[in-house]
Coordinates of C-alpha atoms in Angstrom, one line a residue:
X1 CA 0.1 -18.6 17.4
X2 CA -1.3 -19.8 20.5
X3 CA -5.0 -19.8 18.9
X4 CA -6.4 -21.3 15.9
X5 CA -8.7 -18.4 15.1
X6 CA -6.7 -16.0 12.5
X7 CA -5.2 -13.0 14.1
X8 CA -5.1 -9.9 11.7
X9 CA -3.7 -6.6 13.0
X10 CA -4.7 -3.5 11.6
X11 CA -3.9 0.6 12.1
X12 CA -6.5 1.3 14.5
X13 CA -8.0 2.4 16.9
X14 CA -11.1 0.9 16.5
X15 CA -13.6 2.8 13.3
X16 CA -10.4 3.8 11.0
X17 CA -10.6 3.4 7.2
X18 CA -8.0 0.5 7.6
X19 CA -10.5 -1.5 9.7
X20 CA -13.0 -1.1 7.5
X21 CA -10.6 -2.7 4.6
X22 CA -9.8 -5.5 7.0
X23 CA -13.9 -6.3 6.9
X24 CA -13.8 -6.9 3.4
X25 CA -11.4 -10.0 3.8
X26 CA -13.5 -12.9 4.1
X27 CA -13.7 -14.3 7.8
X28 CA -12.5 -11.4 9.5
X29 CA -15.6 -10.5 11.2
X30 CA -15.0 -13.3 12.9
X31 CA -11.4 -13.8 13.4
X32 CA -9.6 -11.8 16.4
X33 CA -8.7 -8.4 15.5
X34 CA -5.8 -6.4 17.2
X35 CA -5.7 -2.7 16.7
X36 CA -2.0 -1.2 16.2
X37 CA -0.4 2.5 16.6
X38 CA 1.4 2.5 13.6
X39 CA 1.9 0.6 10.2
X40 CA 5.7 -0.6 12.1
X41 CA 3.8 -2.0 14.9
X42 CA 1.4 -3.9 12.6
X43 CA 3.5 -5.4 10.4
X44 CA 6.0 -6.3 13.2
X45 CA 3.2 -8.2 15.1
X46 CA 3.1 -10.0 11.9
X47 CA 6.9 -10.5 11.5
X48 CA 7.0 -11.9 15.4
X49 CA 3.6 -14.0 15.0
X50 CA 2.0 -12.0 17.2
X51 CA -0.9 -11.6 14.1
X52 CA -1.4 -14.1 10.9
X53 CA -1.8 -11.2 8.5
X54 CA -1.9 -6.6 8.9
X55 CA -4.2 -4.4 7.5
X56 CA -2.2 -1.2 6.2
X57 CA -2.7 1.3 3.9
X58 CA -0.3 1.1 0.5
X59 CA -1.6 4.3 -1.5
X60 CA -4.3 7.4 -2.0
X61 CA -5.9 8.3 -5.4
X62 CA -4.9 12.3 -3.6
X63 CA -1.7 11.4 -1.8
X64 CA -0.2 8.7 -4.0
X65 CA 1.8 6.1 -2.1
X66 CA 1.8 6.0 2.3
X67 CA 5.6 6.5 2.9
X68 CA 5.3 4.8 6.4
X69 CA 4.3 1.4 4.7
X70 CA 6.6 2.0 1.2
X71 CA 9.1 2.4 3.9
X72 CA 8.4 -0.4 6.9
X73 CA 7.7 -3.1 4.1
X74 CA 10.9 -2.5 1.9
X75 CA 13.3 -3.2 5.0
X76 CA 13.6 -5.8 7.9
X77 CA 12.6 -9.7 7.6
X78 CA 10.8 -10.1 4.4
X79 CA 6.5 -10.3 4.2
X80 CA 4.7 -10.8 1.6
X81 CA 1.2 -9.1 0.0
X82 CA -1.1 -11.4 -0.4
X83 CA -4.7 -9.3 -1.0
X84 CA -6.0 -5.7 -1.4
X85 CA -8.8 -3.4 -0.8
X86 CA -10.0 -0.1 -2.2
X87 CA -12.6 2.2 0.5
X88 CA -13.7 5.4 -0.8
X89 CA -12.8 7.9 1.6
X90 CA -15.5 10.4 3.0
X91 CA -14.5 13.0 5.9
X92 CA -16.3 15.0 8.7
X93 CA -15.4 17.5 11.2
X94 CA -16.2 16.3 14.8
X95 CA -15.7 18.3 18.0
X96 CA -17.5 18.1 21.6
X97 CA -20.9 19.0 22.5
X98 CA -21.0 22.8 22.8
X99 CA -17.9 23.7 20.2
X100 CA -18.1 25.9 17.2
X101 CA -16.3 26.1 14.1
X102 CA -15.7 29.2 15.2
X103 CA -14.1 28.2 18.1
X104 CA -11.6 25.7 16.6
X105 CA -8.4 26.6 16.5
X106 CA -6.9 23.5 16.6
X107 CA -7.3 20.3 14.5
X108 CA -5.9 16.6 14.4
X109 CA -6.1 13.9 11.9
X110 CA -4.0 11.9 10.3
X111 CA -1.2 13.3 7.9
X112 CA -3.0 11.9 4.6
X113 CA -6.8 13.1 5.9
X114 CA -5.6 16.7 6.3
X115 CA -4.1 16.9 3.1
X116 CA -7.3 16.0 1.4
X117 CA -9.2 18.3 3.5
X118 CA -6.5 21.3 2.8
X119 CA -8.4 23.5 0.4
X120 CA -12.0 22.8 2.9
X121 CA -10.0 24.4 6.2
X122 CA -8.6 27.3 4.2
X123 CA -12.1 28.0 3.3
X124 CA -14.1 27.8 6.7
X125 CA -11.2 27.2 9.4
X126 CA -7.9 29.2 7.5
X127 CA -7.0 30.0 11.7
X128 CA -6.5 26.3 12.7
X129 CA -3.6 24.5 13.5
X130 CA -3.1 21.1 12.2
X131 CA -1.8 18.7 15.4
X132 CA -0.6 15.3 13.6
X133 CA -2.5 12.0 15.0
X134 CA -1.7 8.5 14.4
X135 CA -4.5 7.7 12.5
X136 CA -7.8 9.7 12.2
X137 CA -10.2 7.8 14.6
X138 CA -7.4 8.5 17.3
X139 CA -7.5 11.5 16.8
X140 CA -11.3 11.7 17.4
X141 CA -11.6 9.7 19.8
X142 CA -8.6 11.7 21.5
X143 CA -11.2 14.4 21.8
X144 CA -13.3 12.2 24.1
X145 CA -9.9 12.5 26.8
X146 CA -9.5 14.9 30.1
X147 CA -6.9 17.3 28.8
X148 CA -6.9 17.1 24.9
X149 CA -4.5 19.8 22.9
X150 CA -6.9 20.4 20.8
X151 CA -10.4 21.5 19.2
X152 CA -11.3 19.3 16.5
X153 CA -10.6 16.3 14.8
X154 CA -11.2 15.1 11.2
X155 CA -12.4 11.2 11.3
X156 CA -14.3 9.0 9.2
X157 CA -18.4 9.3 9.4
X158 CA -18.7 5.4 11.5
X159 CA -16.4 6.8 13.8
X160 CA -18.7 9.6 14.5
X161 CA -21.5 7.6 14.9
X162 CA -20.0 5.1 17.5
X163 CA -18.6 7.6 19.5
X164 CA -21.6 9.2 21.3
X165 CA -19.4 11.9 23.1
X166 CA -18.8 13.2 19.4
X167 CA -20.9 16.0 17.4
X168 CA -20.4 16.6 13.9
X169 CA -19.4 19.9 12.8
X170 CA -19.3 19.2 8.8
X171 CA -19.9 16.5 6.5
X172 CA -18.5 15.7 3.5
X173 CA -15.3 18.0 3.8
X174 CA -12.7 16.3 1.8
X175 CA -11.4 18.4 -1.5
X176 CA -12.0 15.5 -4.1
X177 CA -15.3 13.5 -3.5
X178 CA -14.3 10.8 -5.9
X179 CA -11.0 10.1 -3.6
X180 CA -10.2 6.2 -2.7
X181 CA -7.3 4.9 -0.5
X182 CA -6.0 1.1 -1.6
X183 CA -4.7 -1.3 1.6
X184 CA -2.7 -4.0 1.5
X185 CA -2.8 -7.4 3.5
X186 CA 0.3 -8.6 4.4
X187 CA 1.6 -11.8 5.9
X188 CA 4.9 -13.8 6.1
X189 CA 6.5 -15.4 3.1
X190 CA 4.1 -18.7 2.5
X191 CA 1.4 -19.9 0.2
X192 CA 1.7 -17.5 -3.0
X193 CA -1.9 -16.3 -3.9
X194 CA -3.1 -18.0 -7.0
X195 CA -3.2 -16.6 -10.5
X196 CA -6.4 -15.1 -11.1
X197 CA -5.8 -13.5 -14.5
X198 CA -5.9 -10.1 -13.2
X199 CA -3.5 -9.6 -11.2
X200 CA -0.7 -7.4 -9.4
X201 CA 2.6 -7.7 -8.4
X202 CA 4.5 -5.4 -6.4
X203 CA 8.4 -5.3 -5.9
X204 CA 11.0 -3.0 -4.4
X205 CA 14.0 -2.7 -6.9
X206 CA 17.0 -0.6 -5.0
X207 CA 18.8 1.5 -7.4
X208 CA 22.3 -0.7 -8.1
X209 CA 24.3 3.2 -9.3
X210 CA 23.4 6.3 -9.2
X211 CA 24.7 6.8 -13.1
X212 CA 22.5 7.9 -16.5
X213 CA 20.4 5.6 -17.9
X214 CA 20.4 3.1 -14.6
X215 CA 16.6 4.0 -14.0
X216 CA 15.7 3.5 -17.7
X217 CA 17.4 -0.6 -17.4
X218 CA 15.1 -0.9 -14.6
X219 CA 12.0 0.0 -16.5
X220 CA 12.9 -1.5 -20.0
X221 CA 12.9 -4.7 -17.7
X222 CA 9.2 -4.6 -18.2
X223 CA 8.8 -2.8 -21.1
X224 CA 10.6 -5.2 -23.4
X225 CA 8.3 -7.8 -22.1
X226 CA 5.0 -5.7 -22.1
X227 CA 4.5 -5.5 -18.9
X228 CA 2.4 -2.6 -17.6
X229 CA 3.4 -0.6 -13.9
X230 CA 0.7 0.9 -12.1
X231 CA 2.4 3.1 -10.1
X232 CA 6.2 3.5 -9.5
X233 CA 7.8 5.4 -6.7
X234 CA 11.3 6.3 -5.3
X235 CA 12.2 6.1 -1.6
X236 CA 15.6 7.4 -0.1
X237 CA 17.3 4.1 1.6
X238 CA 18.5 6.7 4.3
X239 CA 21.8 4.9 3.7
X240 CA 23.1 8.9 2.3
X241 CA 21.7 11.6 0.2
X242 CA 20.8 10.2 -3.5
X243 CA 20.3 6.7 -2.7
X244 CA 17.0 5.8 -3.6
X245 CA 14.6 2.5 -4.0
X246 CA 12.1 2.4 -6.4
X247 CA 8.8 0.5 -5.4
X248 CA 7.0 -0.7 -8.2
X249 CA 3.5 -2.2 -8.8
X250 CA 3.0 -4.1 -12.2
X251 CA 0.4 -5.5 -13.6
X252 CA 0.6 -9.4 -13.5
X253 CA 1.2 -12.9 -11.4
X254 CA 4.6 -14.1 -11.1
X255 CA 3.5 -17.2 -12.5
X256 CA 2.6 -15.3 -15.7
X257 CA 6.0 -16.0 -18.5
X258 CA 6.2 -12.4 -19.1
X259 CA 6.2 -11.1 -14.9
X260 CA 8.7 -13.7 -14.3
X261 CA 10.8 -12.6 -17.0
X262 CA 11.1 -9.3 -16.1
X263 CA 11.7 -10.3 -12.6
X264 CA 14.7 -12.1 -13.4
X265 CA 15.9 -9.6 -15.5
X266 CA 15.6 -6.8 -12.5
X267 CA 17.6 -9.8 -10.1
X268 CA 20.4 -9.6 -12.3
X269 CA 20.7 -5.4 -13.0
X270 CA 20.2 -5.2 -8.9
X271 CA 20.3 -8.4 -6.9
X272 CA 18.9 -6.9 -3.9
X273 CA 15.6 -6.2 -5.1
X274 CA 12.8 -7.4 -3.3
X275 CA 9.2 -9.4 -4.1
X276 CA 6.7 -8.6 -1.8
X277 CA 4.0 -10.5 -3.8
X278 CA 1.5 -11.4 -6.4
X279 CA -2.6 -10.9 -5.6
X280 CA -5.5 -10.6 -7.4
X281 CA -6.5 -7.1 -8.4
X282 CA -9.6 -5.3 -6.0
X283 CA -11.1 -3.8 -9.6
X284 CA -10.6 -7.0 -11.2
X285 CA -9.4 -5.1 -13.9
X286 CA -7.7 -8.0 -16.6
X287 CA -4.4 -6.7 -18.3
X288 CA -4.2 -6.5 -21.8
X289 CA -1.7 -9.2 -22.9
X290 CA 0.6 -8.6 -26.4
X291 CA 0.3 -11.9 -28.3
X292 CA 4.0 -11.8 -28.4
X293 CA 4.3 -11.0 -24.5
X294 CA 1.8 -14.0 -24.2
X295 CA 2.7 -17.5 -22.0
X296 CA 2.2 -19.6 -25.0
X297 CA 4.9 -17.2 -27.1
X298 CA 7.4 -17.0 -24.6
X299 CA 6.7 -21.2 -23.9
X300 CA 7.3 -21.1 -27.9
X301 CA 10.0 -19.4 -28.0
X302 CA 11.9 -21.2 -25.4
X303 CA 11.2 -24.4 -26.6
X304 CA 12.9 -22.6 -30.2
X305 CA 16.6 -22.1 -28.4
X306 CA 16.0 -25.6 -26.6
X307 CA 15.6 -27.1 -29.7
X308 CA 19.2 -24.9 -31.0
X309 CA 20.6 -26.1 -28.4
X310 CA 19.5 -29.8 -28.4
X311 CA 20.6 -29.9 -32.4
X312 CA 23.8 -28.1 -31.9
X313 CA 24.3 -31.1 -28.9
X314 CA 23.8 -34.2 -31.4
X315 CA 25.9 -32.7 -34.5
X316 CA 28.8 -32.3 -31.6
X317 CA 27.9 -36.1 -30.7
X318 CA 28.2 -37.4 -34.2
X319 CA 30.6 -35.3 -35.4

């Protein structure tokens, strides 16, 4: 990087939910922000240096995981996670001075924002169309362009309000009030993030065989060792039909005995699989820890076999 202010990159434009996660990293008020298209345009102005660190959403309390960064984050040079945010989500309908709900017949937003407004349209707009946009605020402020394809957008409230060309229809429209979307920072491999004691750790483990049982060895890979997933999700490779990676989320630091356990027991069932990081938790939420899962027992119990091992080595010695 040519500057020494941090660079972060985030899926803009300008007013989206992911900008507003970027705001709660510390500094990035102040840092240089670059607004991208796309999560593959974020997170490959972080794997060129174009940007210290992206801004992209990982997974909706609706929706469940984004595909489009499960998938850009599982392939290509390798980054890492090193911090997360939670915003609860809130929606409005916007359209241009003069428009009517009942004029709209057509409506853009992004993918995950009209899915959480689905059952609100079939109740007071069941006529629209829904036009995909990149990301909601471009979609609203697309409304603000000579020639738009379309009626109405669905945006977040602040996007509303800075954009003075913009009237709200509704407030309030999404279908679970309660809903939250959790983004990830991501940056190239460097300086893990420090334990915190409640922590996460998210990996992408590719399927070695499609055979019975071959998901199961995955998972007993924590479950032996008491380590809790958060969420778990299967993504085709698009290598050919039934060839799936799993992206996992467990709770724990890779410096913890029991994480780093399991780890290395998913390296050896499928070699490719992939660390994208350990970070503290947004909730803060601590794990609860098994004594017998605990650092000290697996530190005891290695220290057991070295001490088989060092025993076996003298009798041979004397012997």
């Amino acid at each position: 990087m040519s500057s020494s202010a941090t660079t972060y990159t985030f899926l803009g434009p300008e007013g989206t939910f992911t900008e507003a996660a970027l705001m709660q990293v510390p500094g990035a008020a102040d840092a240089i922000r670059i607004p991208a298209t796309n999560v593959n345009s974020a997170l490959e102005k972080v794997r060129q240096g174009e940007a210290d660190a992206a801004m992209v959403p990982i997974e909706n309390s609706v929706e469940g995981g984004v595909t489009a960064t499960l998938d850009a984050i599982a392939t290509g040079s390798e980054l890492r996670i090193i911090r997360e945010a939670l915003v609860p989500i809130s929606f409005v309908l916007v359209a241009r001075p003069g428009v009517k709900i009942s004029d709209i017949r057509r409506v853009s937003t992004h993918g995950h924002a009209w899915a959480q407004c689905r059952l609100w349209v079939e109740d007071n707009i069941p006529q629209a169309e829904y036009i995909p946009g990149s990301s909601t605020a471009a979609a609203a402020v697309g409304l603000l362009e000579d020639g738009a394809h379309y009626d109405a957008a669905i945006c977040a409230p602040l996007v509303a309000q800075e954009q003075p060309g913009l009237h709200v229809l509704a407030e309030n429209i999404g279908d679970n009030p309660g809903a939250v979307t959790r983004f990830v920072l991501v940056s190239r491999p460097d300086v893990l993030p420090e334990r915190t004691g409640a922590d996460k750790t998210t990996v992408v483990v590719p399927l070695p065989e499609d055979r019975p049982g071959a998901l199961m060895e995955i998972l007993d890979q924590f479950a032996t060792r008491g380590v809790n997933l958060s969420r778990i999700e299967s993504r085709p490779t698009g290598q050919y039909l039934g060839h799936y990676f799993f992206s996992i989320d467990a709770d724990g630091h890779v410096a913890d005995a029991r994480v780093a356990d399991a780890l290395a027991g998913l390296h050896r069932i499928s070699p490719a699989t992939r660390f994208l990081g350990s970070y503290g938790r947004a909730d803060e939420q601590v794990p609860v820890v098994a004594p017998h899962t605990s650092d000290a027992a697996f530190a005891s119990a290695h220290a057991w076999v070295e001490g088989i091992l060092s025993g076996t080595a003298r009798a041979a010695q004397t012997a």
